[in-house]
XYZ file of C-alpha atoms in Angstrom:
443
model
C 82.560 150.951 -1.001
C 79.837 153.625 -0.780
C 79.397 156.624 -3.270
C 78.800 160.243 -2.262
C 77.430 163.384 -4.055
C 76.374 166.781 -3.368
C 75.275 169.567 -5.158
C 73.954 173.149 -5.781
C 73.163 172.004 -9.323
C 70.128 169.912 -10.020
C 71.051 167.721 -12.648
C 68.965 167.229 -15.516
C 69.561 163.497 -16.244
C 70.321 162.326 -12.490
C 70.636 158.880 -13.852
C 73.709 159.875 -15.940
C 75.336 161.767 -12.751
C 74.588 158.313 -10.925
C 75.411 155.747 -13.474
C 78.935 154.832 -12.377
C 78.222 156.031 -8.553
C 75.836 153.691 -8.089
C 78.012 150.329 -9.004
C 79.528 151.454 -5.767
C 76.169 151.117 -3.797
C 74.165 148.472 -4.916
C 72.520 148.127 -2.193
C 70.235 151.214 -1.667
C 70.575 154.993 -3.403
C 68.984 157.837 -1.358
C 68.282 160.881 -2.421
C 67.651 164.057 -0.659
C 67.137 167.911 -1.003
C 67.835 170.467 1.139
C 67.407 174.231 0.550
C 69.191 174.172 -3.006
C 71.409 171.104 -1.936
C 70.974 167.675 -3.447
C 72.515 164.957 -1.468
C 72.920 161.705 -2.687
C 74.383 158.776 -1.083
C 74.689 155.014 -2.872
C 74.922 152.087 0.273
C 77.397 149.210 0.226
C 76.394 148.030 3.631
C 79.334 146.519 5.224
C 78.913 146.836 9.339
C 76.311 146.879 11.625
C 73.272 147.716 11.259
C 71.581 148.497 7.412
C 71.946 152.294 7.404
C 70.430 154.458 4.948
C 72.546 157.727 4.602
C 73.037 160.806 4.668
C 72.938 160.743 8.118
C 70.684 163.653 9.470
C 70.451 164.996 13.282
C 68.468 168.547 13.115
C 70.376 171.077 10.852
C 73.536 169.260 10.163
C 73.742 166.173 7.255
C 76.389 163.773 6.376
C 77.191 161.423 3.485
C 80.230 159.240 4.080
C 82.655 156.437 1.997
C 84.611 154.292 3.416
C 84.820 152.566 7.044
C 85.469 154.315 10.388
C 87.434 151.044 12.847
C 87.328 152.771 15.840
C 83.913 153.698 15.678
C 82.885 151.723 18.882
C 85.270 153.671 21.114
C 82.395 156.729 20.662
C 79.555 154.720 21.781
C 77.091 152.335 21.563
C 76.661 152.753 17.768
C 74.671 150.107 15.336
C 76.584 151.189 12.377
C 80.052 152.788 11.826
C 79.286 155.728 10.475
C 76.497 156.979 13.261
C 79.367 157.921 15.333
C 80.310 161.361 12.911
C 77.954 163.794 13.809
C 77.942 163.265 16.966
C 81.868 163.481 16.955
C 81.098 167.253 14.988
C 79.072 168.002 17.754
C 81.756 167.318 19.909
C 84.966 168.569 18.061
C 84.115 170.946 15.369
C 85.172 170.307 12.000
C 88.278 168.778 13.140
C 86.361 165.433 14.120
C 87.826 163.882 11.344
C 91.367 163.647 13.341
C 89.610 161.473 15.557
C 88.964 158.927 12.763
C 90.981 155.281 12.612
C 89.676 154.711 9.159
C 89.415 154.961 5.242
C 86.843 157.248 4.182
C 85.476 160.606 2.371
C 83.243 162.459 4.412
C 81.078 165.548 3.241
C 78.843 167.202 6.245
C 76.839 170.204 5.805
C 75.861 171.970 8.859
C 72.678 174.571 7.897
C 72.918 176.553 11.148
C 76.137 177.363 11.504
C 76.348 177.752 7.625
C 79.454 175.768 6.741
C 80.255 172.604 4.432
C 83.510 170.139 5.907
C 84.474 167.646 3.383
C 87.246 165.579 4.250
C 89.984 162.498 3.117
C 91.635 160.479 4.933
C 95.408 160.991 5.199
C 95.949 158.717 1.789
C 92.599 159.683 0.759
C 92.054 155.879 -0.152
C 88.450 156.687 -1.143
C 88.347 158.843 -4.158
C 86.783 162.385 -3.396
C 86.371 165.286 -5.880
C 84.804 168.708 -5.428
C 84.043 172.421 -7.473
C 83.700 175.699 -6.174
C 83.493 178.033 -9.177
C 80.802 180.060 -10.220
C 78.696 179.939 -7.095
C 78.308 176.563 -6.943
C 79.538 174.064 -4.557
C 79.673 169.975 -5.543
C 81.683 167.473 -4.143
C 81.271 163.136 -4.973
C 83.511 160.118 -5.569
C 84.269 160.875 -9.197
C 84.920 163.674 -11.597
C 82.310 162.711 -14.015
C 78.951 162.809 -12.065
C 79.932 166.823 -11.072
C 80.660 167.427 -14.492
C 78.164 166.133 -16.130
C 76.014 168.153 -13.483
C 77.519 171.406 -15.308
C 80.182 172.017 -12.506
C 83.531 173.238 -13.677
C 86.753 173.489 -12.202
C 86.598 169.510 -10.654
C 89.407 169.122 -8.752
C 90.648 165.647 -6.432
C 90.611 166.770 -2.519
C 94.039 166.202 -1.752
C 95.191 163.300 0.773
C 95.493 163.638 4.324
C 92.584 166.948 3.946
C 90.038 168.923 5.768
C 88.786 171.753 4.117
C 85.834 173.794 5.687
C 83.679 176.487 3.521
C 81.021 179.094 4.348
C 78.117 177.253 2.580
C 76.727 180.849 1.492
C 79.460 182.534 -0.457
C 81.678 179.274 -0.241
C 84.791 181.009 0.966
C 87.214 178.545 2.755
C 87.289 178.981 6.116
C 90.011 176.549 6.991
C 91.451 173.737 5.990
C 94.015 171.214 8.250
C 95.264 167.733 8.161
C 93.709 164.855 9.470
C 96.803 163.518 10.498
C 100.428 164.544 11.340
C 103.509 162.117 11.358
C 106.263 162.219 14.019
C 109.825 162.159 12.037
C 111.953 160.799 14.685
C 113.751 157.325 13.582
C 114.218 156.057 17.470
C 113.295 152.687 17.540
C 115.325 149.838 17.503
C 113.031 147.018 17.065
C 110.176 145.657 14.550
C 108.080 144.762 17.252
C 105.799 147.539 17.425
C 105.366 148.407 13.547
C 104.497 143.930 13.773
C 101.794 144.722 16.447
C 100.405 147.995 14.828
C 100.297 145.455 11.821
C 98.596 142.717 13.223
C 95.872 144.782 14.202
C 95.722 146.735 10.598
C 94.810 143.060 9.379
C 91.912 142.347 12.760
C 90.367 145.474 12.642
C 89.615 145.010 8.618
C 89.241 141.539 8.224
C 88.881 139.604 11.520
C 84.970 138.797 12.707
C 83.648 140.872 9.799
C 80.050 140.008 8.280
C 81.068 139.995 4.923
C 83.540 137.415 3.279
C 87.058 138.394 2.359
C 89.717 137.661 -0.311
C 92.770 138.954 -2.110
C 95.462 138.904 -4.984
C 98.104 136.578 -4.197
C 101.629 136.587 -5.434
C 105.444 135.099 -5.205
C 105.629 139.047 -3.657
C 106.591 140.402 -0.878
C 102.989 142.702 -0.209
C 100.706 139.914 -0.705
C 102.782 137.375 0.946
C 102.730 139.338 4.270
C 98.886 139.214 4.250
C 98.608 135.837 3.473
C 100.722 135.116 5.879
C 98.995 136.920 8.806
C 95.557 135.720 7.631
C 96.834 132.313 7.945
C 98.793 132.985 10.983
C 95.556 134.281 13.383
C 93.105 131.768 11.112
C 90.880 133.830 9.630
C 88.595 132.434 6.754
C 89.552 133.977 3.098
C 90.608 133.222 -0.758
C 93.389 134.075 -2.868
C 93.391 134.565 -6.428
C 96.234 134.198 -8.814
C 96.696 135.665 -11.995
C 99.699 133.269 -13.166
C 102.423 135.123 -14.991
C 105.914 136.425 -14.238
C 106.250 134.713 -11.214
C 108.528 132.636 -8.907
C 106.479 129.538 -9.703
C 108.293 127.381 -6.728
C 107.502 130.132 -4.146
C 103.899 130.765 -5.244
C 103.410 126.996 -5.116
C 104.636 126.698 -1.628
C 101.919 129.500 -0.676
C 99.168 127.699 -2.180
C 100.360 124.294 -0.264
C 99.894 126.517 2.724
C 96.398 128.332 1.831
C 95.039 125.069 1.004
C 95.857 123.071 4.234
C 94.493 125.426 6.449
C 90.745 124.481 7.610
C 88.787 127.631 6.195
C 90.741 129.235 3.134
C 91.519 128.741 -0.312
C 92.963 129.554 -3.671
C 92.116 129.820 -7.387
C 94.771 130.258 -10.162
C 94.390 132.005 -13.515
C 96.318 131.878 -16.216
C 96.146 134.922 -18.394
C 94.253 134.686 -21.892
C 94.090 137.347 -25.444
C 90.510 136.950 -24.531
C 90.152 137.700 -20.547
C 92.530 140.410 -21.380
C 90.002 142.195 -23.602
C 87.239 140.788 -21.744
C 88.203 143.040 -18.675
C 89.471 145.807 -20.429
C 86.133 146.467 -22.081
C 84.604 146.151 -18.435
C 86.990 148.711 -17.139
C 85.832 150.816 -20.028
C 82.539 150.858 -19.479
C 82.405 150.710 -15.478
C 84.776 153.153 -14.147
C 85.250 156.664 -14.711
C 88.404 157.995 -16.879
C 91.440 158.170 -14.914
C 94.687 158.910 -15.938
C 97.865 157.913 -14.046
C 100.113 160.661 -13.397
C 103.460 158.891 -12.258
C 106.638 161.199 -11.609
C 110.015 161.027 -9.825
C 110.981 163.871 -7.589
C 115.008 162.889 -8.346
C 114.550 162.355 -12.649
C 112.676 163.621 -15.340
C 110.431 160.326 -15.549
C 106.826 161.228 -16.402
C 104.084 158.974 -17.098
C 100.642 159.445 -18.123
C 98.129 156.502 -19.390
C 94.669 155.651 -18.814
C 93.644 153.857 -16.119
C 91.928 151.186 -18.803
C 95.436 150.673 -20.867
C 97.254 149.551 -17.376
C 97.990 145.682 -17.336
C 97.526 145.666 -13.753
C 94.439 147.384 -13.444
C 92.886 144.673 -16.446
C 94.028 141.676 -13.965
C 93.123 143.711 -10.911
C 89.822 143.330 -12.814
C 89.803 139.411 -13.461
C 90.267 139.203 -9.614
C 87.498 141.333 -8.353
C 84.840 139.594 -10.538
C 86.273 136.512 -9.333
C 85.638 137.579 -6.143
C 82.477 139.077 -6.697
C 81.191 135.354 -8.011
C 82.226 133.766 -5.099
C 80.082 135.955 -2.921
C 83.546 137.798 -1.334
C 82.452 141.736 -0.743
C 86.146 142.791 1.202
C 89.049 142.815 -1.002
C 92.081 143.173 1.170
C 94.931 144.960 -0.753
C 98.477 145.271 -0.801
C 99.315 148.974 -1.759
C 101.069 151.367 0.085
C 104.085 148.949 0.182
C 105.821 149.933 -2.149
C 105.511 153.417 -1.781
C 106.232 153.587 1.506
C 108.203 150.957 2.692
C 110.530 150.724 -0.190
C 110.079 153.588 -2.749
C 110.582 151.568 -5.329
C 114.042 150.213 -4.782
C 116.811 149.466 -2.085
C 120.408 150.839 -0.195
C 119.804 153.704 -3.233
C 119.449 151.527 -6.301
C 115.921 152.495 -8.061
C 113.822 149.070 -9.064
C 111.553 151.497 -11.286
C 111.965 154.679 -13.155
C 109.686 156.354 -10.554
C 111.958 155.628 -7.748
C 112.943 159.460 -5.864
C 115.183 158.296 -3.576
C 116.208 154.367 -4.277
C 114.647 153.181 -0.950
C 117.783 154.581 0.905
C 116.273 156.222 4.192
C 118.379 159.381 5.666
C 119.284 159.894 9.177
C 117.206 163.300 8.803
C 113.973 161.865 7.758
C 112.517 165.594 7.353
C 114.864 165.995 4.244
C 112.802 163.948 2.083
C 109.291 163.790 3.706
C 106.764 163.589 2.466
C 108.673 161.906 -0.523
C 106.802 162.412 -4.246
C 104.792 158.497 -4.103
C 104.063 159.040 -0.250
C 101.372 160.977 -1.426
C 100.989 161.082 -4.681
C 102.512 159.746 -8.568
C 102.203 156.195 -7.525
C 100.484 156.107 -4.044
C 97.825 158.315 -6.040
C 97.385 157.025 -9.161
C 97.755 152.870 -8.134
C 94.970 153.767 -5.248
C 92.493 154.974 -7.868
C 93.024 151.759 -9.604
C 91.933 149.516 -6.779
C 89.231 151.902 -5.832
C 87.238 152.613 -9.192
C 87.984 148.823 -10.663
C 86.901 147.187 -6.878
C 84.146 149.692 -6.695
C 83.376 149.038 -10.244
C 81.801 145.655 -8.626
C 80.351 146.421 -5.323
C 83.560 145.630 -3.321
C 85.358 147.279 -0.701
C 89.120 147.411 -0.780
C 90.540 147.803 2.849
C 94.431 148.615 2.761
C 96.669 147.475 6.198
C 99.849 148.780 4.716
C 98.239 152.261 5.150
C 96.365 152.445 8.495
C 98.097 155.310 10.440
C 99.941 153.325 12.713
C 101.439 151.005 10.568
C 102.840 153.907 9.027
C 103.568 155.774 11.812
C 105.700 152.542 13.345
C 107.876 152.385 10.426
C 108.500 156.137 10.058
C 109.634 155.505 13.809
C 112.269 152.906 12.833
C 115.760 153.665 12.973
C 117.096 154.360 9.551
C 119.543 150.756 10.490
C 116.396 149.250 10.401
C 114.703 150.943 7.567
C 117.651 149.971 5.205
C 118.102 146.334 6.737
C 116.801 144.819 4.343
C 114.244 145.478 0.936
C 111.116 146.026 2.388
C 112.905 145.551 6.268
C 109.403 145.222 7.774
C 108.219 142.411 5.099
C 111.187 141.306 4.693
C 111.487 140.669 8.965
C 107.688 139.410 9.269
C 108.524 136.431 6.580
C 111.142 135.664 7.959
C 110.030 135.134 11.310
C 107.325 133.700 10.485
C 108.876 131.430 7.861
C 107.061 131.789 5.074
C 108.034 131.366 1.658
C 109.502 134.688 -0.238
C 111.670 135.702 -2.642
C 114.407 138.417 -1.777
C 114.887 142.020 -3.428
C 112.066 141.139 -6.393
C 109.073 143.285 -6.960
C 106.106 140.850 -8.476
C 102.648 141.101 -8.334
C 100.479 142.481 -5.982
C-alpha cells in the first residue's frame, strides 16, 4: 500500500490531512508543489528499486497506489511504477488500459493542461476526489480532502478513467479501463486454472517482501493455500478459530506445516482482542460505512466499517502479520461476489444474494450484477484496504486480476452452475485438498 493526495487547497494542518495517509507509507512521505497544486505521495516500497514519488518527467507528474505486474513488458524499469508516464506519453490518457494491476493513479500533465485520475476495474485501492467550487482534490480517503476544506468528496467509481481540463476542471472524458467479453463458450476449467495460477506468481512468487494470509475450513482461502503449497512458495497462515469445520481446518494445517518453508498460527477469539482491535480500527482507519444491497430484494445494510466482526479479526491478522515481519497480505475477496453471488442453482446463502448464484444462458441480462461492482465487492474491499493499510501492508487479490475474471465469465453457464463456487470447487478437487461443500466460512 501507498497513499496519494492532491490538491488546489493548501491545508492548514497538513499533518491532520496526512495522519491516516501516512500509516499507508511508512516508509518515506514526499511532498511537492506545483503552480497551486500540492502533491503528496506516502511510499510503501514493495518492488524494485526504492522510488520516491510523484514521479516527474518535464511538465507531466504522477502519484500512484497499488502495483502495476506487467510493468516489465514496457521496459527496462527499476521500479513498477516508472513505466506510467512513459506509457502517457505513448497512449494518452487511456494508458491505464494497458495496466495488469491494482492501483489508483492521479497524473497531471501542465502542458497540455489536463488531470487523469484513474481505478482499476475493481478499484481495489481506495480513491476519492472533489471538483466543486474551483477546486480539484483527489487521495486515498475521504477525510484528508475534507479536512482540506473540499466539499462534494465523492469515491471514483471501479473500473474508471476520468480526464479534466486542469484550468476550469471540466471533464473531458472519462472510459473504462477494462471491458469484459460476455460470451459463455468454453467448455473446460483449464484456462480460468492457468489465468489463476499466474494471478497467485505474479503477486506472490519471487517477491522481496514476505507473504501471508487468513486461512479457513473455506472455500476462498483454501484455493490459495492450496496453490501456494502446490508451486512451493514460502508463506504463513493465520487462523482466527471460530465457526469452523474443525476436521477440515486441521487437515490444512497438517499440510501447511509439512511443507519445508510455510507455516501457521491459530487464534482463538477473546472479549479482550475483540475490543483490543476494534479500538485500533477506530483510531487507524478512516470512517467507512458499508453500503450492502440486493438488486432482486429490499435488503439494505448500512454499519460502520469498525462495528463489522470481520473487519475486527481481519485486524488481529494483519498485526499478526505485521509482527512477523510479513508486508503482502494475499486475500480472498472477489469470490464470493463473483464466482458465487452469494449462493447456488438460485438458492441465496445471504440476504444480499441478486441472483442465487444461478448463471443465465444470456450473461448480458444480469451483468454487471449489483456485488460485481459494488454493495459487497465495494464495501468488503474497503475493509481489507483501510484495516491492511492501517499497518503498512499490501493486500494483493488473485480472485480479481482481469483474467481470472475474464476466464470464468467465459465459462459455459454448465460449468458456471456445476458446482458452488465450480472453479474452487474443481481446483480442490483436483488437487485434493481438504474442503467442505456448499458452506460459506471465513475468509
Amino acid at each position: 500500500m501507498c497513499s496519494i493526495y492532491a490538491s488546489t487547497i493548501r491545508p492548514r494542518l497538513f499533518s491532520r490531512v496526512n495522519r491516516l495517509l501516512r500509516l499507508r507509507g511508512p516508509d518515506k512521505t514526499n511532498v511537492i508543489r506545483r503552480e497551486r497544486f500540492t502533491l503528496m505521495h506516502n511510499l510503501l516500497s514493495m518492488t524494485g528499486a526504492f522510488r520516491v514519488q510523484p514521479f516527474i518527467q518535464g511538465d507531466v507528474c504522477c502519484l500512484y497506489n497499488g502495483e502495476i505486474y506487467n510493468y516489465k513488458s514496457f521496459g527496462d524499469y527499476q521500479s513498477d511504477g516508472e513505466c506510467l508516464i512513459d506509457l502517457y506519453r505513448a497512449h494518452g490518457p487511456a494508458f491505464t488500459r494497458q495496466l495488469d494491476g491494482e492501483f489508483a493513479i492521479i497524473l497531471c500533465d501542465f502542458k497540455t493542461r489536463r488531470i487523469v485520475i484513474s481505478s482499476d476495474v475493481f478499484r481495489t485501492k481506495p480513491i476519492f476526489y472533489s471538483v466543486a467550487a474551483g477546486e480539484f482534490g483527489c487521495s486515498t480517503f475521504r477525510s484528508p480532502l475534507e479536512n482540506a476544506g473540499h466539499t462534494g468528496v465523492a469515491p471514483l467509481p471501479p473500473n474508471c478513467t476520468k480526464v479534466f481540463d486542469m484550468d476550469q476542471l471540466r471533464l473531458l472524458e472519462e472510459f473504462p479501463v477494462q471491458e469484459f467479453d460476455l460470451q459463455q463458450f468454453k467448455t473446460s476449467f483449464d484456462d480460468w486454472d492457468r489465468a489463476f495460477q499466474a494471478a497467485i506468481r505474479k503477486r506472490a512468487a519471487g517477491v522481496r517482501e514476505k507473504v501471508f494470509m487468513g486461512l479457513s475450513s473455506g472455500y476462498d482461502s483454501g484455493v490459495i493455500c492450496l496453490e501456494l503449497l502446490r508451486t512451493g512458495i514460502p508463506f504463513e497462515a493465520y487462523s482466527v478459530l471460530g465457526t469452523e469445520n474443525k476436521e477440515v481446518l486441521e487437515k490444512r494445517f497438517q499440510l501447511v506445516e509439512k511443507s519445508n518453508n510455510s507455516s501457521c498460527q491459530k487464534f482463538s477469539k477473546t472479549r479482550w482482542q475483540h475490543k483490543i482491535n476494534q479500538r485500533y480500527v477506530r483510531k487507524n482507519t478512516d470512517p467507512f460505512r458499508y453500503t450492502i444491497r440486493s438488486a432482486s430484494g429490499d435488503f439494505s445494510e448500512d454499519i460502520l466499517m469498525a462495528e463489522d466482526g470481520g473487519a475486527i479479526w481481519l485486524s488481529h491478522v494483519c498485526r499478526q502479520g505485521q509482527r512477523n515481519g510479513r508486508r503482502i497480505y494475499l486475500s480472498g475477496m472477489g469470490a464470493d461476489e463473483i464466482f458465487a453471488d452469494y449462493g447456488f442453482g438460485g438458492r441465496k446463502f445471504a440476504r444480499h444474494s441478486n441472483f442465487g448464484g444461478l448463471f443465465p444462458e444470456d450473461l448480458s441480462t444480469i451483468f454487471p450484477w449489483l456485488s460485481f461492482y459494488g454493495s459487497t465487492m465495494e464495501s468488503y474491499l474497503a475493509k481489507e484496504e483501510y484495516i491492511a493499510g492501517s499497518y503498512g501492508l499490501e493486500a494483493r487479490y488473485p480472485f480479481l486480476d482481469k483474467a481470472v475474471v475474464q476466464e470464468f465469465l467465459s465459462l459455459s453457464p454448465t460449468l458456471k452452475n456445476s458446482a458452488y463456487k465450480s472453479v474452487l470447487h474443481h481446483y480442490l478437487e483436483t488437487y485434493d485438498f481438504p474442503f467442505e461443500l456448499e458452506v460459506k466460512r471465513g475468509f
